[in-house]
Amino acid sequence: MVPVQQEGGSERTPWVSVSFTLSQLGLETARQFGQLIGRFGVEPRHFAVLRAVHFAPDQSQQGIGDALGIPASTMVTLVDQLEEKCLIERRHQRADRRTRALHLTHDGERLLAEALDAAKMQEVRICAELEPAERDQLLELLGKVRASLGVAASTIPDQGSGEQPPGM
């Protein structure tokens, strides 16, 4: 931390806040991740839905939305957008034919695999200065902070309105 020169020549080290530091890092990593995922023609919320559907196929749209903390009206918009891009499809759910379940299309699986590879490379870059044990410790500590804030591990940072940025 760089000392701050005050009137009269005394130095004082500014207080470093966990909240402010997390906010700085969150904004920058979200910006970089948005750019990274944008190269695939989707935004981070689309990526989150694709990933959730991949790991929990045959779940209802509402179930996926609830797990991600996305409001129902926004979830409808996001799934409509992914369906228009032929990345996801709604099918009758096996357990209840009245309910539509979400499934990735072949193109959706391919895009997700490529986007996951890119995201893993970003993770390597972000954690380049950390030893593997330090990365694990950081994740453990951040998990404790997340729990103290009452944030579910599956909740996405930007639940948003479902409106796409121009050019998507």
Short mmCIF file of N, CA, C and O in Angstrom, two decimals, residues 8-9 12-13 16 35 37-38 42 53 58 74 76 78 91-92 106 109 117 120 123-124 126 133-134 145 153-154 167:
data_model
loop_
_atom_site.label_atom_id
_atom_site.label_comp_id
_atom_site.label_asym_id
_atom_site.label_seq_id
_atom_site.Cartn_x
_atom_site.Cartn_y
_atom_site.Cartn_z
N GLY A 8 1.40 18.94 6.59
CA GLY A 8 2.33 18.90 7.70
C GLY A 8 3.41 17.85 7.52
O GLY A 8 4.26 17.67 8.38
N GLY A 9 3.38 17.11 6.40
CA GLY A 9 4.44 16.16 6.10
C GLY A 9 4.27 14.76 6.67
O GLY A 9 5.09 13.90 6.40
N ARG A 12 0.26 8.70 6.10
CA ARG A 12 -0.77 7.82 6.63
C ARG A 12 -1.10 6.80 5.56
O ARG A 12 -1.30 7.15 4.40
N THR A 13 -1.16 5.54 5.94
CA THR A 13 -1.52 4.48 5.01
C THR A 13 -3.03 4.39 4.98
O THR A 13 -3.67 4.25 6.03
N VAL A 16 -7.50 -0.31 3.78
CA VAL A 16 -7.81 -1.18 2.65
C VAL A 16 -9.04 -2.00 3.02
O VAL A 16 -9.04 -2.71 4.02
N GLN A 35 -16.17 -9.43 -22.44
CA GLN A 35 -15.49 -9.32 -23.74
C GLN A 35 -15.14 -10.70 -24.28
O GLN A 35 -15.33 -10.97 -25.46
N ILE A 37 -16.53 -13.70 -23.63
CA ILE A 37 -17.72 -14.45 -24.02
C ILE A 37 -18.41 -13.79 -25.21
O ILE A 37 -19.00 -14.47 -26.05
N GLY A 38 -18.32 -12.47 -25.29
CA GLY A 38 -18.91 -11.74 -26.42
C GLY A 38 -18.37 -12.20 -27.76
O GLY A 38 -19.05 -12.14 -28.77
N VAL A 42 -22.48 -14.39 -27.46
CA VAL A 42 -23.38 -14.44 -26.30
C VAL A 42 -22.83 -13.54 -25.21
O VAL A 42 -21.70 -13.07 -25.29
N VAL A 53 -27.69 -25.60 -17.96
CA VAL A 53 -28.46 -26.62 -18.69
C VAL A 53 -27.57 -27.81 -19.02
O VAL A 53 -28.01 -28.97 -18.93
N ASP A 58 -32.65 -31.58 -18.84
CA ASP A 58 -34.03 -31.97 -18.59
C ASP A 58 -34.63 -31.25 -17.38
O ASP A 58 -35.60 -31.72 -16.80
N THR A 74 -37.08 -12.45 -16.96
CA THR A 74 -35.76 -12.34 -17.59
C THR A 74 -35.34 -13.69 -18.16
O THR A 74 -34.78 -13.76 -19.26
N VAL A 76 -37.22 -16.06 -19.33
CA VAL A 76 -37.96 -16.29 -20.58
C VAL A 76 -37.23 -15.59 -21.73
O VAL A 76 -37.01 -16.17 -22.79
N LEU A 78 -34.05 -14.60 -21.91
CA LEU A 78 -32.74 -15.21 -22.18
C LEU A 78 -32.88 -16.52 -22.95
O LEU A 78 -32.14 -16.77 -23.91
N ARG A 91 -38.07 -28.80 -24.66
CA ARG A 91 -38.73 -30.09 -24.97
C ARG A 91 -39.68 -30.41 -23.81
O ARG A 91 -39.49 -29.95 -22.69
N HIS A 92 -40.65 -31.28 -24.09
CA HIS A 92 -41.51 -31.73 -23.00
C HIS A 92 -40.65 -32.47 -21.99
O HIS A 92 -39.81 -33.30 -22.35
N HIS A 106 -26.76 -29.29 -30.48
CA HIS A 106 -25.37 -29.61 -30.84
C HIS A 106 -24.54 -28.34 -30.89
O HIS A 106 -23.42 -28.29 -30.36
N GLU A 109 -23.85 -27.10 -27.36
CA GLU A 109 -22.78 -27.88 -26.71
C GLU A 109 -21.41 -27.46 -27.24
O GLU A 109 -20.46 -27.29 -26.46
N ASP A 117 -13.40 -23.46 -22.54
CA ASP A 117 -11.95 -23.48 -22.75
C ASP A 117 -11.37 -22.07 -22.64
O ASP A 117 -10.34 -21.86 -22.00
N LYS A 120 -11.42 -20.97 -19.02
CA LYS A 120 -10.34 -21.62 -18.25
C LYS A 120 -9.01 -20.93 -18.51
O LYS A 120 -8.19 -20.78 -17.59
N GLU A 123 -8.95 -17.85 -16.47
CA GLU A 123 -8.69 -18.22 -15.07
C GLU A 123 -7.20 -18.44 -14.83
O GLU A 123 -6.65 -17.99 -13.83
N VAL A 124 -6.55 -19.11 -15.76
CA VAL A 124 -5.10 -19.34 -15.64
C VAL A 124 -4.37 -18.00 -15.61
O VAL A 124 -3.47 -17.78 -14.80
N ILE A 126 -5.60 -15.00 -14.77
CA ILE A 126 -5.94 -14.26 -13.55
C ILE A 126 -5.15 -14.79 -12.35
O ILE A 126 -4.72 -14.03 -11.50
N ALA A 133 -2.10 -24.13 -4.31
CA ALA A 133 -2.63 -24.13 -2.95
C ALA A 133 -3.17 -22.75 -2.57
O ALA A 133 -4.18 -22.64 -1.84
N GLU A 134 -2.54 -21.69 -3.06
CA GLU A 134 -3.01 -20.33 -2.78
C GLU A 134 -4.35 -20.08 -3.48
O GLU A 134 -5.24 -19.45 -2.92
N VAL A 145 -16.76 -15.56 2.55
CA VAL A 145 -17.31 -14.21 2.39
C VAL A 145 -18.68 -14.30 1.71
O VAL A 145 -19.64 -13.65 2.14
N ALA A 153 -23.98 -20.10 -4.12
CA ALA A 153 -22.85 -20.35 -5.03
C ALA A 153 -23.29 -20.33 -6.49
O ALA A 153 -22.51 -19.99 -7.37
N SER A 154 -24.54 -20.67 -6.77
CA SER A 154 -25.01 -20.74 -8.16
C SER A 154 -25.53 -19.41 -8.70
O SER A 154 -25.78 -19.29 -9.89
N GLY A 167 -25.67 -5.35 -30.94
CA GLY A 167 -24.70 -6.15 -31.68
C GLY A 167 -24.62 -7.60 -31.25
O GLY A 167 -23.81 -8.36 -31.76
#
